[in-house]
PDB file of C-alpha atoms in Angstrom:
ATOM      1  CA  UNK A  26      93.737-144.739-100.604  1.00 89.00           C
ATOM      2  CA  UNK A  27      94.798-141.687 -98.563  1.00 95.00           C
ATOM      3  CA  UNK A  28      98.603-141.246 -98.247  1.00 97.00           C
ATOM      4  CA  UNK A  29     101.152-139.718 -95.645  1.00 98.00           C
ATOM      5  CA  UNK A  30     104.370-138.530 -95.166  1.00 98.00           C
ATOM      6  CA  UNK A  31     104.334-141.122 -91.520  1.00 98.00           C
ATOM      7  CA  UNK A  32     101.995-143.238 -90.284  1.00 98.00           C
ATOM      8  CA  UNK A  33     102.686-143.758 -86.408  1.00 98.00           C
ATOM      9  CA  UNK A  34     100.693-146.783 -85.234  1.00 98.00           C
ATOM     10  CA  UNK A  35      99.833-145.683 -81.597  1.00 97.00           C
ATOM     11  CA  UNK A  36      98.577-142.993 -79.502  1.00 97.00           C
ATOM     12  CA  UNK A  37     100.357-143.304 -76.407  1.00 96.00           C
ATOM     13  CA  UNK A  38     103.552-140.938 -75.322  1.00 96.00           C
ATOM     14  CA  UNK A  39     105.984-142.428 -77.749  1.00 98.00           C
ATOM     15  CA  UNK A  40     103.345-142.648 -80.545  1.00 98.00           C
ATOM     16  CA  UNK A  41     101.928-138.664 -79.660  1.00 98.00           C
ATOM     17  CA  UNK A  42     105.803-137.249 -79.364  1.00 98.00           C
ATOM     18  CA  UNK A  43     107.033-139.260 -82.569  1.00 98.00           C
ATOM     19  CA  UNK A  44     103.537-137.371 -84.291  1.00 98.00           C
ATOM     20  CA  UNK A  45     104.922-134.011 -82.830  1.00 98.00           C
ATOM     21  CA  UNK A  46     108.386-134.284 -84.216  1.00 98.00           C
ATOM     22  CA  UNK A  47     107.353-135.173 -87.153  1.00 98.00           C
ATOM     23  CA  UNK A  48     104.386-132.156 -87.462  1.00 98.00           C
ATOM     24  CA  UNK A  49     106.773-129.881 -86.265  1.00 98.00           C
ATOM     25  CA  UNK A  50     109.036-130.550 -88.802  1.00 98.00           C
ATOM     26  CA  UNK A  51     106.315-129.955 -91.964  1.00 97.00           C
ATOM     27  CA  UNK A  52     105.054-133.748 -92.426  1.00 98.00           C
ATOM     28  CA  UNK A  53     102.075-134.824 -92.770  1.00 98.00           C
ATOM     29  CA  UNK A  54     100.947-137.318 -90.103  1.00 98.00           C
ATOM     30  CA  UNK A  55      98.164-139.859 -89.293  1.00 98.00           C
ATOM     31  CA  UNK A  56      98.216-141.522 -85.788  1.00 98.00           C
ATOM     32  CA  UNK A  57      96.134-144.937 -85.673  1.00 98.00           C
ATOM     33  CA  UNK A  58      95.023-146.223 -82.232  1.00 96.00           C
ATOM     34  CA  UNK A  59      92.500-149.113 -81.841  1.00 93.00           C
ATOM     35  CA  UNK A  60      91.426-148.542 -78.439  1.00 86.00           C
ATOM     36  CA  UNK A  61      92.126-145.525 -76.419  1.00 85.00           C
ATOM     37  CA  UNK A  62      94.613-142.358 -76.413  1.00 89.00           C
ATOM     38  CA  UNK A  63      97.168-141.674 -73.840  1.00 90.00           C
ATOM     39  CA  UNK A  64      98.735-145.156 -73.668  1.00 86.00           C
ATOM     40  CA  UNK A  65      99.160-146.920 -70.057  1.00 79.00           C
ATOM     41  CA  UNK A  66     100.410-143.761 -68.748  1.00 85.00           C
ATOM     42  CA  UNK A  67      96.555-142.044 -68.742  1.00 84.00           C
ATOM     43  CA  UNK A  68      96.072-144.810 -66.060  1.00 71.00           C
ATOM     44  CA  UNK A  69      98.854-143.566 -63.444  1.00 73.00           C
ATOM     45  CA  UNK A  70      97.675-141.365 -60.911  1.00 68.00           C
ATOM     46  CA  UNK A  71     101.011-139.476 -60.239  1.00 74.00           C
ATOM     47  CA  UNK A  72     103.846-138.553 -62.638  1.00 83.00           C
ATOM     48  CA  UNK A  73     106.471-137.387 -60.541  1.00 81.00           C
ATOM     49  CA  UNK A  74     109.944-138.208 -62.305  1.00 83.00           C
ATOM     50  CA  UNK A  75     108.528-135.857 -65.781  1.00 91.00           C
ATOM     51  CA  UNK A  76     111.582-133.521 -66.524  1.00 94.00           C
ATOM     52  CA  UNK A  77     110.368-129.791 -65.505  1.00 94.00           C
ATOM     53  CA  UNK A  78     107.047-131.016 -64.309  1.00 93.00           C
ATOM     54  CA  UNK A  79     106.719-131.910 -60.732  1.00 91.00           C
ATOM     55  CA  UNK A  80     103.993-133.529 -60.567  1.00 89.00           C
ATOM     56  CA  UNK A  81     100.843-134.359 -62.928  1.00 91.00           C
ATOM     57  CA  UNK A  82      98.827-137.160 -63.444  1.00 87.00           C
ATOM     58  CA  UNK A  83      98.952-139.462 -66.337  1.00 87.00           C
ATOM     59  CA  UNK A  84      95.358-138.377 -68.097  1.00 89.00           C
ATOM     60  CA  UNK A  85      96.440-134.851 -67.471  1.00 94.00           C
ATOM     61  CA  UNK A  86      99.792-135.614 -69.253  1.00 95.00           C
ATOM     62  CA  UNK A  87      98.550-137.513 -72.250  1.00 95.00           C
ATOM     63  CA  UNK A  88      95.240-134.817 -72.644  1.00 96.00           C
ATOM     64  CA  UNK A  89      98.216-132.006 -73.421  1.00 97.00           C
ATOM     65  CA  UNK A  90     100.125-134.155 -75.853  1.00 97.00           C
ATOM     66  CA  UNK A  91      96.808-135.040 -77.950  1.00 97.00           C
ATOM     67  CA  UNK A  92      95.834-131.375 -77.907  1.00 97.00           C
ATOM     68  CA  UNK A  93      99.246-130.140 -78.956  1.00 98.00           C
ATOM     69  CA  UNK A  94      99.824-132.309 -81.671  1.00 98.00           C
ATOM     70  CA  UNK A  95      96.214-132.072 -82.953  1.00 96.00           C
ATOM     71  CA  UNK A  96      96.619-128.152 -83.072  1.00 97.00           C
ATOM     72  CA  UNK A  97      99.589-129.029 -85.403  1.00 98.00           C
ATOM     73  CA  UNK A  98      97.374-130.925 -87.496  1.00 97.00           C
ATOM     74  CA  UNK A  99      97.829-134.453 -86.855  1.00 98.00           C
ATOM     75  CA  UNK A 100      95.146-136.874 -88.355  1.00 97.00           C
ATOM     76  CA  UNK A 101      93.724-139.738 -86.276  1.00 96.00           C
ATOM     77  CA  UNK A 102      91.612-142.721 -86.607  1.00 96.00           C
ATOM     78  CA  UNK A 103      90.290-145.352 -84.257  1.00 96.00           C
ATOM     79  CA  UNK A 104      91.323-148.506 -86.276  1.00 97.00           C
ATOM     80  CA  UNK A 105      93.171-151.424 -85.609  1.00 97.00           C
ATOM     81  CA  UNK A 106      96.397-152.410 -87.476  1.00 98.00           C
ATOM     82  CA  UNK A 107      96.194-155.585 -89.073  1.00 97.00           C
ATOM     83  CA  UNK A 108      98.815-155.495 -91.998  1.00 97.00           C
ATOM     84  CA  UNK A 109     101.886-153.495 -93.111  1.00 98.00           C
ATOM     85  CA  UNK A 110     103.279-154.334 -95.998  1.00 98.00           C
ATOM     86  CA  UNK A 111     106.310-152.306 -98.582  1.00 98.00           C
ATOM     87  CA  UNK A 112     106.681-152.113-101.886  1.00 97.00           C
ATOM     88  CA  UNK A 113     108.871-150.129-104.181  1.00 95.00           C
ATOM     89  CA  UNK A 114     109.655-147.943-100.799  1.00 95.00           C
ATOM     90  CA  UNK A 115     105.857-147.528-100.064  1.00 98.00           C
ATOM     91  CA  UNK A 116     104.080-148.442 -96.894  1.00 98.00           C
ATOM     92  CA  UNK A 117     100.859-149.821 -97.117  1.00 98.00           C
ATOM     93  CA  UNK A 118      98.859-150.479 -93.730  1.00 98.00           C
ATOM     94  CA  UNK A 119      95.554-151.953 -93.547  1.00 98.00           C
ATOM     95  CA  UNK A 120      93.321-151.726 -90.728  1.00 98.00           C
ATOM     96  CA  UNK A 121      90.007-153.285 -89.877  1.00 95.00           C
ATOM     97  CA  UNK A 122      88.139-150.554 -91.840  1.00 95.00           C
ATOM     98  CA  UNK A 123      90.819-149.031 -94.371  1.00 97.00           C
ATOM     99  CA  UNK A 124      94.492-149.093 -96.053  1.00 98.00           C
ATOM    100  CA  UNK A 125      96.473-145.955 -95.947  1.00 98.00           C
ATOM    101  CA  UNK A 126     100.268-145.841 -97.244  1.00 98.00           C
ATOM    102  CA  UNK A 127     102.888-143.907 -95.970  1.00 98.00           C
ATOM    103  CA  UNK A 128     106.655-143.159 -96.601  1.00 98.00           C
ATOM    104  CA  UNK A 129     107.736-144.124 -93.318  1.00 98.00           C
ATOM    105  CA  UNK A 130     106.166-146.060 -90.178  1.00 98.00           C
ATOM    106  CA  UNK A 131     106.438-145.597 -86.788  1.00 98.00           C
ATOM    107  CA  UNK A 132     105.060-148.879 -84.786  1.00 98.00           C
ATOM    108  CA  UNK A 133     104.421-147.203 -80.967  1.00 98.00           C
ATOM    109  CA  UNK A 134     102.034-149.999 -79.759  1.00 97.00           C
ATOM    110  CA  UNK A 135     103.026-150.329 -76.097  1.00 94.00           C
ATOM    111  CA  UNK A 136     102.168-153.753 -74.520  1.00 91.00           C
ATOM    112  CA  UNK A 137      99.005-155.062 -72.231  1.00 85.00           C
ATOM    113  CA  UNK A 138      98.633-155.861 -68.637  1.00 85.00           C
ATOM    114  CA  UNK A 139      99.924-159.637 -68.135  1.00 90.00           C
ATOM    115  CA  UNK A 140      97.213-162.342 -66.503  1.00 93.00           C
ATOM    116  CA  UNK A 141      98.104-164.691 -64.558  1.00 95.00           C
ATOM    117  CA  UNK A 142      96.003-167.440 -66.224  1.00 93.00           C
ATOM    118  CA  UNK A 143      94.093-168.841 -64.081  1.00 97.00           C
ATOM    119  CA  UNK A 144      90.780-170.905 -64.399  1.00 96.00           C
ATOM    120  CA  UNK A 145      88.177-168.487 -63.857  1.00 95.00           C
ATOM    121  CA  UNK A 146      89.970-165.469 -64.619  1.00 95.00           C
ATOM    122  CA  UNK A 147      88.247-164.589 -67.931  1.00 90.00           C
ATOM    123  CA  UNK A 148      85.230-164.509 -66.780  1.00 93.00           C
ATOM    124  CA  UNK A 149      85.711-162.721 -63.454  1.00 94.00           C
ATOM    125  CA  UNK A 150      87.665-159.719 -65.025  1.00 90.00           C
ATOM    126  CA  UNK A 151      85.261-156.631 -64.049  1.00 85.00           C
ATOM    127  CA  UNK A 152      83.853-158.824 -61.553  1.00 92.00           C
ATOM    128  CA  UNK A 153      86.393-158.302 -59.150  1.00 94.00           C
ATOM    129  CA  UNK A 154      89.432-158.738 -60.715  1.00 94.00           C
ATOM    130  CA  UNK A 155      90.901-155.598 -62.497  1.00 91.00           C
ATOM    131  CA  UNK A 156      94.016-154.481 -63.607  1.00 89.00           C
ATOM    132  CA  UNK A 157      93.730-151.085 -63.269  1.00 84.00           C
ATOM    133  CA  UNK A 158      93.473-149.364 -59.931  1.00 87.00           C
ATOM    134  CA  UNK A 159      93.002-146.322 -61.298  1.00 77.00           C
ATOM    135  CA  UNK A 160      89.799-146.964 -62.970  1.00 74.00           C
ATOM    136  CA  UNK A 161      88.215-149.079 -60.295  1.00 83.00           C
ATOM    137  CA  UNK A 162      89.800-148.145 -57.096  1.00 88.00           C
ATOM    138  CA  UNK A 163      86.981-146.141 -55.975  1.00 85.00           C
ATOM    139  CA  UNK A 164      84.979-148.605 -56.586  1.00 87.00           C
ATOM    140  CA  UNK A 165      86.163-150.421 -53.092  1.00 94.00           C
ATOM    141  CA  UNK A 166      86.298-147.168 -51.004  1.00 94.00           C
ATOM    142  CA  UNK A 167      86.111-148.222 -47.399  1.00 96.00           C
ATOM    143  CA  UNK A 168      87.066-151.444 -47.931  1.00 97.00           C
ATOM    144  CA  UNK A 169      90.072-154.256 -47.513  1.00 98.00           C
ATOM    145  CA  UNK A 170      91.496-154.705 -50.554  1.00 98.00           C
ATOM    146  CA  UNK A 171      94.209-157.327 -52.399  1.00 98.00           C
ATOM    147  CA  UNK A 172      96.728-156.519 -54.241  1.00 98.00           C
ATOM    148  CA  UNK A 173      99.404-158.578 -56.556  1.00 98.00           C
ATOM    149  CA  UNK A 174     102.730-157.427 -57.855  1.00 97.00           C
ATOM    150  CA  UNK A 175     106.425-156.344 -56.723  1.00 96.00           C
ATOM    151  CA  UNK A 176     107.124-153.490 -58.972  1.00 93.00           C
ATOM    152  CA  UNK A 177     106.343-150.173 -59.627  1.00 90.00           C
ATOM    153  CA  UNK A 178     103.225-150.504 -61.280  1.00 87.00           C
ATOM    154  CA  UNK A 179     101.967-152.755 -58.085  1.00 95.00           C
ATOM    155  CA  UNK A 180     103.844-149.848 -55.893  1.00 96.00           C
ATOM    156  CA  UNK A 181     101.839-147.070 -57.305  1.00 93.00           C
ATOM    157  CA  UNK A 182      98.631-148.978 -57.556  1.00 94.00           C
ATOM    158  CA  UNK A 183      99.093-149.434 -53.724  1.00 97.00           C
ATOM    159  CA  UNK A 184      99.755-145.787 -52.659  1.00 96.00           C
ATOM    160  CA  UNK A 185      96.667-145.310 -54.827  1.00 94.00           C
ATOM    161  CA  UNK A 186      94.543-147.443 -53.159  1.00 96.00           C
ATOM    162  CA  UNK A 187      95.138-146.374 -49.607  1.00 96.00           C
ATOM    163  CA  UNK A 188      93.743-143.024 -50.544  1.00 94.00           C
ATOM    164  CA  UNK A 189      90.177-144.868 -50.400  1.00 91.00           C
ATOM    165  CA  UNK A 190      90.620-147.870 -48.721  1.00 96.00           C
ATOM    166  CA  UNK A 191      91.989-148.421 -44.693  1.00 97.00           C
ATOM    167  CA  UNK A 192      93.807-151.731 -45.415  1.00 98.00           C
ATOM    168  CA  UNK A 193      95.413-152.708 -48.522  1.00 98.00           C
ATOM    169  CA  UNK A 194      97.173-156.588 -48.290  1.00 98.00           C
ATOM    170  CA  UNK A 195      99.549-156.203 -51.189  1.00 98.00           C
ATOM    171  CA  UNK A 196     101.646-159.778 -52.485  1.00 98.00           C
ATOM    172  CA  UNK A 197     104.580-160.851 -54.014  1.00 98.00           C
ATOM    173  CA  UNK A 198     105.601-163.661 -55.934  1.00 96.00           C
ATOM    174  CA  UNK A 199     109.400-163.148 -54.745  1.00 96.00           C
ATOM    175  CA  UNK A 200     110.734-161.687 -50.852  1.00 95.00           C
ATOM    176  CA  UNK A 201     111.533-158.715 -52.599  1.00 94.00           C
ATOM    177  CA  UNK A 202     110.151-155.717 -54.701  1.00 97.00           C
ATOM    178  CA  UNK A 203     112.024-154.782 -57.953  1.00 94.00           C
ATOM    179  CA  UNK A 204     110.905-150.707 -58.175  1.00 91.00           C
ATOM    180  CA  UNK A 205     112.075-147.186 -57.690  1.00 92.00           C
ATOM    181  CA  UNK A 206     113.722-147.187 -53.867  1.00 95.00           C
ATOM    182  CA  UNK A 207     110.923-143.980 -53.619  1.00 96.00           C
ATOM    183  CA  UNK A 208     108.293-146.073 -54.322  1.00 96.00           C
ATOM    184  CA  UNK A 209     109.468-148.538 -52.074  1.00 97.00           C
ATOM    185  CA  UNK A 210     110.061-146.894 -48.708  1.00 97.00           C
ATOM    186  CA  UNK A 211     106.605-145.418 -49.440  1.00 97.00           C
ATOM    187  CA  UNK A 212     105.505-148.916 -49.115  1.00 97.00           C
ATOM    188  CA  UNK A 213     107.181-150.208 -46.337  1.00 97.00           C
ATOM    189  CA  UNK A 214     106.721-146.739 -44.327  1.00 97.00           C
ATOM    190  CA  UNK A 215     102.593-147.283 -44.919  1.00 97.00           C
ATOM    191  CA  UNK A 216     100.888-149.271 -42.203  1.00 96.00           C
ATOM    192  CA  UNK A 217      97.717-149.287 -44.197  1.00 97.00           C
ATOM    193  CA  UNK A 218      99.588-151.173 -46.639  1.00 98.00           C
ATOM    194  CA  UNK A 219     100.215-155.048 -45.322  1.00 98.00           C
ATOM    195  CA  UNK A 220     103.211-156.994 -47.543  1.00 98.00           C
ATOM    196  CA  UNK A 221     103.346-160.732 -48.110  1.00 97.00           C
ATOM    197  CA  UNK A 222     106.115-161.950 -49.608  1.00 98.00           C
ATOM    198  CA  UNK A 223     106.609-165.272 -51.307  1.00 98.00           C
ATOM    199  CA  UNK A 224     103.191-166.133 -52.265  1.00 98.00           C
ATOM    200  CA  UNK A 225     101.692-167.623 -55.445  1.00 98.00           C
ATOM    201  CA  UNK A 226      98.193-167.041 -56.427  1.00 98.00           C
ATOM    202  CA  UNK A 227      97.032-170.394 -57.449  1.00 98.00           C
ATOM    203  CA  UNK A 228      93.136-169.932 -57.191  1.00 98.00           C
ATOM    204  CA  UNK A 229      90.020-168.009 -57.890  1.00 98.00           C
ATOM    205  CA  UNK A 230      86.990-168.604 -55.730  1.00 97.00           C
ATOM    206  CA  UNK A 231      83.346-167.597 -57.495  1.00 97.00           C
ATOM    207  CA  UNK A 232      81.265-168.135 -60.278  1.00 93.00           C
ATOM    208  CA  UNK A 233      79.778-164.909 -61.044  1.00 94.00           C
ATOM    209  CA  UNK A 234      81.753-162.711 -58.745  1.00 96.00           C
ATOM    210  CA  UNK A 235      85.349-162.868 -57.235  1.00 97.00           C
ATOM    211  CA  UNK A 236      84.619-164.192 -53.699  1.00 98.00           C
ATOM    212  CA  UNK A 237      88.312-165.394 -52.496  1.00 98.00           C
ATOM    213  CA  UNK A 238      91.726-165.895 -53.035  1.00 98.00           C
ATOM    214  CA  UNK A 239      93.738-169.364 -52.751  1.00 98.00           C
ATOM    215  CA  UNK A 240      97.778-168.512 -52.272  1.00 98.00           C
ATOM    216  CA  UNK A 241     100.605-170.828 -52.451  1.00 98.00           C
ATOM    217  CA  UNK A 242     104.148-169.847 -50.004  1.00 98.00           C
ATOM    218  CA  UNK A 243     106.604-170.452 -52.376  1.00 97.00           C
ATOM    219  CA  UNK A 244     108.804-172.000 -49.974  1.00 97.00           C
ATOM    220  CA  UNK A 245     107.025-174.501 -47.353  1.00 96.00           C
ATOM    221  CA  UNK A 246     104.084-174.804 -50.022  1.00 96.00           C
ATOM    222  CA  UNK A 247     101.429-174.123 -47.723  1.00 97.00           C
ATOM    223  CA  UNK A 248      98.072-172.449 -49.069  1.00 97.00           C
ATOM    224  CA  UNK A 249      95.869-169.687 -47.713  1.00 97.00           C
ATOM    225  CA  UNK A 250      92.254-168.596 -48.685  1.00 97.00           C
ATOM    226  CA  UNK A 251      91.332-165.258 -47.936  1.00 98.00           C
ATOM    227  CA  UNK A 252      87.775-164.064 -48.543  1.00 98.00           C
ATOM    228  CA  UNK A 253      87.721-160.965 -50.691  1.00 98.00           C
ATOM    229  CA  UNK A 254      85.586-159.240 -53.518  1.00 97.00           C
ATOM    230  CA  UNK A 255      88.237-157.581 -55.334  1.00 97.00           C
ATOM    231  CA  UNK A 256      91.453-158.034 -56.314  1.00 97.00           C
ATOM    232  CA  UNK A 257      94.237-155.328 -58.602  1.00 97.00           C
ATOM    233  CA  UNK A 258      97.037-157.653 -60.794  1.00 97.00           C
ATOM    234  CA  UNK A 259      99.739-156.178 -61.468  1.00 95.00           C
ATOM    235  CA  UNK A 260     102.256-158.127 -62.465  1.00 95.00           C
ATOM    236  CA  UNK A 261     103.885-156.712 -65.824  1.00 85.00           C
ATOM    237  CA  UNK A 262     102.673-156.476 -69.511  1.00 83.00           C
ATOM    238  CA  UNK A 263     103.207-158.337 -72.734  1.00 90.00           C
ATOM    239  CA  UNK A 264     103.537-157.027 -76.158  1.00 93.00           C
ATOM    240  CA  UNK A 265     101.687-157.638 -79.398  1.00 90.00           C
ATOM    241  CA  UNK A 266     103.948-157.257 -82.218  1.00 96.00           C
ATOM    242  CA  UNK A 267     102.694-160.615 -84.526  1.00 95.00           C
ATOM    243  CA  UNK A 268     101.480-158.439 -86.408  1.00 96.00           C
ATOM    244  CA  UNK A 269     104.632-156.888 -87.769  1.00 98.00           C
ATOM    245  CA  UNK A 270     106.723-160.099 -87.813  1.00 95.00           C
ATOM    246  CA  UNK A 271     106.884-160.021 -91.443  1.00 95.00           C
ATOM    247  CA  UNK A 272     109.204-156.970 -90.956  1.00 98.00           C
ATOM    248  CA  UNK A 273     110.904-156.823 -87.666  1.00 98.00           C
ATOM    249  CA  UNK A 274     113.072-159.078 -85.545  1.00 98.00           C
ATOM    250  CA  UNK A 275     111.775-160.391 -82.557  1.00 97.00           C
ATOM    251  CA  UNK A 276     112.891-160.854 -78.739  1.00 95.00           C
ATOM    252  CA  UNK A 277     110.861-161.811 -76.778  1.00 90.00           C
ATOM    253  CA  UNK A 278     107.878-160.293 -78.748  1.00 94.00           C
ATOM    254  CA  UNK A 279     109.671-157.299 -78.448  1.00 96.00           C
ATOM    255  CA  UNK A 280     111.120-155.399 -81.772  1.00 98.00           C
ATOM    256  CA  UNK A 281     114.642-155.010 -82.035  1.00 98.00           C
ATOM    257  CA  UNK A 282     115.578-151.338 -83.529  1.00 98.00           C
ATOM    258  CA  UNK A 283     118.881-149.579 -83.541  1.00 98.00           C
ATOM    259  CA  UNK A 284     119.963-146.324 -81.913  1.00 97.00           C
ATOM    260  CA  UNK A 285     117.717-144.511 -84.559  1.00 98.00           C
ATOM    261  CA  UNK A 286     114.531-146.613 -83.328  1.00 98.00           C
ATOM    262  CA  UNK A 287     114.633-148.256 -87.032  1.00 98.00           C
ATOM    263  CA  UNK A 288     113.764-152.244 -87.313  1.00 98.00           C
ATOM    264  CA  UNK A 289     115.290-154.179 -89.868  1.00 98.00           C
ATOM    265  CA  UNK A 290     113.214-152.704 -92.909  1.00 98.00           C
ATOM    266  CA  UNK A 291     114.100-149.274 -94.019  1.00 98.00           C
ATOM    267  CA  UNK A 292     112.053-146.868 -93.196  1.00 98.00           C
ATOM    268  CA  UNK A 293     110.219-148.876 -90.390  1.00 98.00           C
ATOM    269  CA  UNK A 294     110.805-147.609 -86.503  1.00 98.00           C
ATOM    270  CA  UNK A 295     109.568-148.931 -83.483  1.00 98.00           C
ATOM    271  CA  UNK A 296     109.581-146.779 -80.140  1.00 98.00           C
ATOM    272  CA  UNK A 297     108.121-146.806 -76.769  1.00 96.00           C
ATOM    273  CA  UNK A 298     107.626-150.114 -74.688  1.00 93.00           C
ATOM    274  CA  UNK A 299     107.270-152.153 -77.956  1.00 96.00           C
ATOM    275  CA  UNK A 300     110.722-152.052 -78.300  1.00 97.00           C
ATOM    276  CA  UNK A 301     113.499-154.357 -77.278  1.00 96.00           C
ATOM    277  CA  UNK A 302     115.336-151.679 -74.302  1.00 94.00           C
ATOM    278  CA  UNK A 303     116.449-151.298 -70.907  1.00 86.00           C
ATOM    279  CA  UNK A 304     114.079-149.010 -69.452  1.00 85.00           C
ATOM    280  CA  UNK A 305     110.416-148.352 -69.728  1.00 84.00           C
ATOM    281  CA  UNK A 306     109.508-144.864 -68.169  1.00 87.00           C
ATOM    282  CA  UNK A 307     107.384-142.336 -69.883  1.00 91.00           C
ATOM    283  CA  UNK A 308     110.786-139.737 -70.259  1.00 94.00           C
ATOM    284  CA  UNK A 309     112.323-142.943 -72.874  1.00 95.00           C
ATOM    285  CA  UNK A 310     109.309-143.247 -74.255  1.00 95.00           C
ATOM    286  CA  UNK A 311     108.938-139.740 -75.554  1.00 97.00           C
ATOM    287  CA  UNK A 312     113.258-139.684 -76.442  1.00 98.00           C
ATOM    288  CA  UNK A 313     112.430-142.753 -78.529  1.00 98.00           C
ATOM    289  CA  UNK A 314     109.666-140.938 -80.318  1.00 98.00           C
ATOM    290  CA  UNK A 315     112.085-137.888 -80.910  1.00 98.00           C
ATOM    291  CA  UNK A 316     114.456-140.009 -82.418  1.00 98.00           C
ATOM    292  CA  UNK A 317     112.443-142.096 -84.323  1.00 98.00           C
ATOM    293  CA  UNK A 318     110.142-139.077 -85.910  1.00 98.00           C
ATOM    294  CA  UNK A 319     113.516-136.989 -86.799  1.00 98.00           C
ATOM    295  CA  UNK A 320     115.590-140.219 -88.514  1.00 98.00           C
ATOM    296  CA  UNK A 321     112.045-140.926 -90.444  1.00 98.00           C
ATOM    297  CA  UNK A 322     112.370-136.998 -91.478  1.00 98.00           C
ATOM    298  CA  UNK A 323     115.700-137.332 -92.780  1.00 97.00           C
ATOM    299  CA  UNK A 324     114.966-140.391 -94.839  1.00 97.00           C
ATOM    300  CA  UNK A 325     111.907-138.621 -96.333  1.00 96.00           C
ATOM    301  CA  UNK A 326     114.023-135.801 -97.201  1.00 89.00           C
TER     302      UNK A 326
END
């Protein structure tokens, strides 16, 4: 069983900076990821609120952060965490394919796009329902598309789109947004982008391929189909933290730490979106990985 100085259990910007911290200050390091690098930030088109950088896109951004930190010497493997367990001060995580143990752990496994759980839904993801605009925007260029969500992921994702398509009909659950005021007047000054407030999606229409829409008005109740092929859902994202119940408190699903990103159990950190906290932007999620990496370096000694 291979050991480490830290283990960080995610490759996204929180996961990568708390692996550069800790590199940088002699320790050996192995990141595990079970899907892809970069996090949800590789999916944003446009970082523009990055301290010293004025604008880059999120694949560009996560790309530098997995090169730097692999020059350093980071390890990585593509396994998913399905244990973590500590005894007599030792780590010991266990993946689908191996166990590795560690001195310290640093739990940086952001959260996933929310559903709205609907019948239908499951099957019809990648058949016209998506919940990345990034990925499959282009897919719809020259077309009307539809677009659900009142915050800044739904913002972007809509400034996004209109770059290939002439009309995108963007909805909200609420008769508000809740994002950056930027992002907003963006919005509202677009007249390819159309807003409806106060509408529920209650309905998918298709078998094999999204063919329509069925909203609800939130207020008089009244419903509207509109035909459509596609449609981007972006509505906010849920973390997956079962896993380390055992040794973390809970809100919410999200991990409670304190101002050192340590959980409950010595020794254990959590940073990033995972994380019980106030704000999720990519700038906290690389502080928390700072912090986190530098208090596990101190406890190692």
């Amino acid at each position: 069983m291979k050991s480490y100085d830290i283990i960080v259990i995610g490759g996204g910007p929180s996961g990568m900076t708390s692996a550069l911290y800790a590199l940088r200050s002699g320790k050996s390091v192995l990141v595990l990821e079970k899907e892809n690098f970069g996090g949800q930030i590789a999916n944003s088109p446009r970082v523009e609120n990055f301290p010293s950088i004025k604008e880059i896109s999120g694949l560009n951004f996560s790309d530098q952060l997995f090169t730097q930190i692999t020059d350093l010497g980071a390890e990585f493997e593509l396994e998913e965490v399905k244990e973590v367990t500590k005894d007599e001060g030792i780590f010991t995580v266990k993946t689908n394919y191996n166990s590795y143990q560690a001195k310290a752990v640093i739990i940086a496994t952001g959260v996933t796009h929310r559903r709205m759980n609907l019948p239908k839904e499951d099957d019809l993801i990648g058949k016209g329902i998506s919940f990345c605009a990034v990925c499959d925007g282009a897919f719809y260029k020259g077309q009307e598309v539809f677009l659900i969500g009142d915050a800044n992921s739904a913002l972007q994702y809509a400034l996004l789109l209109v770059n290939y398509c002439p009309k995108v009909h963007m909805f909200t659950l609420f008769d508000k947004f809740f994002g950056d005021q930027v992002l907003i007047d963006r919005v509202r000054n677009n007249e390819a982008i159309e807003v409806t407030h106060n509408m529920n999606l209650v309905e998918y229409k298709g078998e094999t391929e999204l063919t329509g829409l069925v909203f609800e008005n939130t207020i008089d109740k009244s419903r509207r189909e509109f035909p459509t092929n596609n449609v981007f859902i972006a509505i906010g994202q849920v973390p997956h933290n079962e896993v380390f119940q055992n040794l973390v408190d809970l809100d919410k699903g999200y991990i409670i730490t304190d101002d050192n990103m340590m959980t409950k159990t010595e020794g254990l950190f959590a940073v990033g979106d995972t994380r019980k906290k106030q704000i999720r932007q990519l700038v906290t999620a690389c502080n928390d990985g700072a912090i986190a990496a530098l208090a596990a370096v101190k406890m190692i000694g």
